[in-house]
Coordinates of C-alpha atoms in Angstrom, one line a residue:
M224 CA 0.0 0.0 0.0
Q225 CA 1.3 3.4 -1.0
P226 CA 1.7 5.8 2.0
F227 CA -0.6 8.7 2.4
T228 CA 1.6 11.7 1.9
I229 CA 1.4 15.2 3.4
V230 CA 3.7 18.1 2.7
Y231 CA 3.7 20.5 5.7
Y232 CA 5.1 24.0 5.7
S233 CA 5.6 26.0 8.8
A234 CA 6.6 29.6 8.9
T235 CA 7.8 29.5 12.5
A236 CA 8.4 25.8 13.2
G237 CA 6.8 26.1 16.6
E238 CA 4.2 23.4 16.0
L239 CA 6.6 20.8 14.5
P240 CA 7.2 19.0 17.8
S241 CA 3.5 18.5 18.2
L242 CA 3.3 17.2 14.6
S243 CA 6.2 14.8 15.3
R244 CA 4.5 13.4 18.4
A245 CA 1.2 13.1 16.4
L246 CA 3.0 11.0 13.8
A247 CA 4.2 8.7 16.6
L248 CA 0.5 8.2 17.6
W249 CA -0.7 7.4 14.1
P250 CA -2.2 3.9 14.2
E251 CA -0.7 1.4 11.7
T252 CA -4.3 0.2 11.1
D253 CA -5.0 3.5 9.3
G254 CA -2.3 2.7 6.8
P255 CA 1.1 4.1 6.1
L256 CA 1.6 7.9 6.5
R257 CA 4.5 10.0 5.3
V258 CA 4.9 13.7 6.2
T259 CA 7.6 15.9 4.8
A260 CA 7.9 19.2 6.8
R261 CA 9.8 22.3 5.8
T262 CA 10.2 25.7 7.4
Q263 CA 10.8 29.1 6.1
T264 CA 14.5 29.0 6.7
Q265 CA 14.9 25.8 4.7
L266 CA 13.4 27.3 1.6
F267 CA 16.3 29.7 1.2
D268 CA 16.9 29.6 -2.6
A269 CA 15.1 28.8 -5.9
S270 CA 16.2 25.2 -6.0
R271 CA 14.8 24.5 -2.5
V272 CA 11.6 26.2 -3.4
A273 CA 11.3 24.2 -6.6
E274 CA 11.9 20.9 -4.7
F275 CA 9.2 21.8 -2.2
V276 CA 6.7 22.7 -4.9
E277 CA 7.4 19.4 -6.8
A278 CA 7.0 17.4 -3.6
A279 CA 3.8 19.2 -2.7
L280 CA 2.3 18.6 -6.1
Q281 CA 3.0 14.8 -5.8
A282 CA 1.5 14.7 -2.3
D283 CA -2.0 13.7 -1.3
A284 CA -2.3 16.9 0.8
V285 CA -0.4 20.1 1.6
V286 CA -0.7 22.1 4.8
L287 CA 0.7 25.6 4.8
S288 CA 0.9 27.2 8.3
L289 CA 1.4 30.9 7.6
H290 CA 2.3 33.7 10.0
G291 CA 2.7 36.8 7.9
G292 CA 0.7 36.1 4.8
Q293 CA 2.2 34.7 1.6
Q294 CA 5.4 36.7 2.2
C295 CA 6.3 34.2 5.0
C296 CA 6.3 31.3 2.5
P297 CA 8.8 31.6 -0.3
A298 CA 7.0 28.7 -2.2
F299 CA 3.5 30.1 -1.9
T300 CA 3.2 31.9 -5.2
P301 CA 4.9 29.1 -7.3
L302 CA 2.9 26.4 -5.5
I303 CA -0.5 28.1 -6.1
A304 CA 0.4 28.8 -9.7
A305 CA 1.6 25.2 -10.4
R306 CA -1.5 23.8 -8.6
D307 CA -3.8 26.0 -10.6
A308 CA -2.1 25.0 -13.9
R309 CA -2.4 21.3 -13.1
R310 CA -6.1 21.7 -12.2
A311 CA -6.7 23.6 -15.5
R312 CA -5.1 20.7 -17.4
G313 CA -7.4 18.2 -15.6
L314 CA -4.6 16.7 -13.6
P315 CA -5.0 15.7 -9.9
V316 CA -4.0 18.3 -7.3
P317 CA -3.3 17.8 -3.6
Y318 CA -5.8 18.8 -1.0
L319 CA -4.7 22.2 0.3
H320 CA -5.1 23.6 3.8
I321 CA -3.9 27.0 4.7
Q322 CA -3.6 27.6 8.4
P323 CA -3.5 31.3 9.5
V324 CA -1.5 31.6 12.7
G325 CA -1.8 34.3 15.3
G326 CA -4.8 36.1 13.8
D327 CA -3.0 36.6 10.5
E328 CA -5.8 38.2 8.4
D329 CA -3.7 38.0 5.2
A330 CA -3.4 34.2 5.6
L331 CA -7.1 33.9 6.4
Q332 CA -7.9 35.7 3.2
L333 CA -5.5 33.3 1.3
A334 CA -7.2 30.4 2.9
H335 CA -10.6 31.6 1.7
E336 CA -9.2 32.1 -1.8
H337 CA -7.2 28.9 -2.2
A338 CA -7.8 26.3 0.4
D339 CA -10.0 23.3 0.1
G340 CA -12.7 22.0 2.5
H341 CA -14.8 25.2 3.0
D342 CA -17.8 23.5 1.5
T343 CA -17.5 20.4 3.7
G344 CA -16.5 21.9 7.0
C345 CA -13.2 20.2 6.8
W346 CA -11.3 23.5 6.7
Q347 CA -12.9 24.7 9.9
R348 CA -12.2 21.4 11.7
L349 CA -8.6 21.5 10.6
F350 CA -8.3 25.1 11.6
Q351 CA -9.5 24.3 15.1
Y352 CA -7.4 21.3 15.6
L353 CA -4.2 23.0 14.4
S354 CA -5.1 26.2 16.4
F355 CA -5.5 24.3 19.6
G356 CA -2.1 22.6 19.1
G357 CA -0.7 19.6 20.9
A358 CA 0.0 16.1 19.8
E359 CA -3.6 14.8 20.1
N360 CA -5.1 17.7 18.2
F361 CA -2.5 17.3 15.5
R362 CA -3.3 13.6 15.3
Q363 CA -7.0 14.5 14.8
A364 CA -5.9 17.0 12.1
L365 CA -4.0 14.3 10.3
R366 CA -7.1 12.0 10.5
C367 CA -9.2 14.9 9.1
V368 CA -6.9 15.5 6.2
F369 CA -6.8 11.7 5.5
A370 CA -10.6 11.5 5.6
A371 CA -11.0 14.5 3.3
C372 CA -8.6 13.0 0.7
R373 CA -9.9 9.5 0.9
E374 CA -13.6 10.8 1.1
V375 CA -14.3 8.7 4.2
A376 CA -16.1 9.6 7.4
L377 CA -14.2 10.1 10.6

């Protein structure tokens, strides 16, 4: 069985320990899960941004945790452009969640413009789980993304 893949971006890296602990809690019975996480400081040149965008486009889901609008994510504009281009060609695109951190109104607007799950309530559930933080909430967020992509009930 192919692993379910998530590419996770964090502007600040503050939540990555919770994400790591949540991965340790992932039950094997839910299937294999692979998460690739990157931070703002790791996307320091065009080649790193291109690698991130390519990995994101091949993933089942992408989570962008933004603190400072799209300026805090060097890969934001190329990722959205590539995702839109794939969608226009009828190719599959990953589920996208944009998480505004710390009352970031710019990121909230970007979420409304580009993120998936608004029509199903998944975006709001993910927003709450990720906002609350902690390993258990991140585990539930992973389950929520998995369910949205696999179109199964939680």
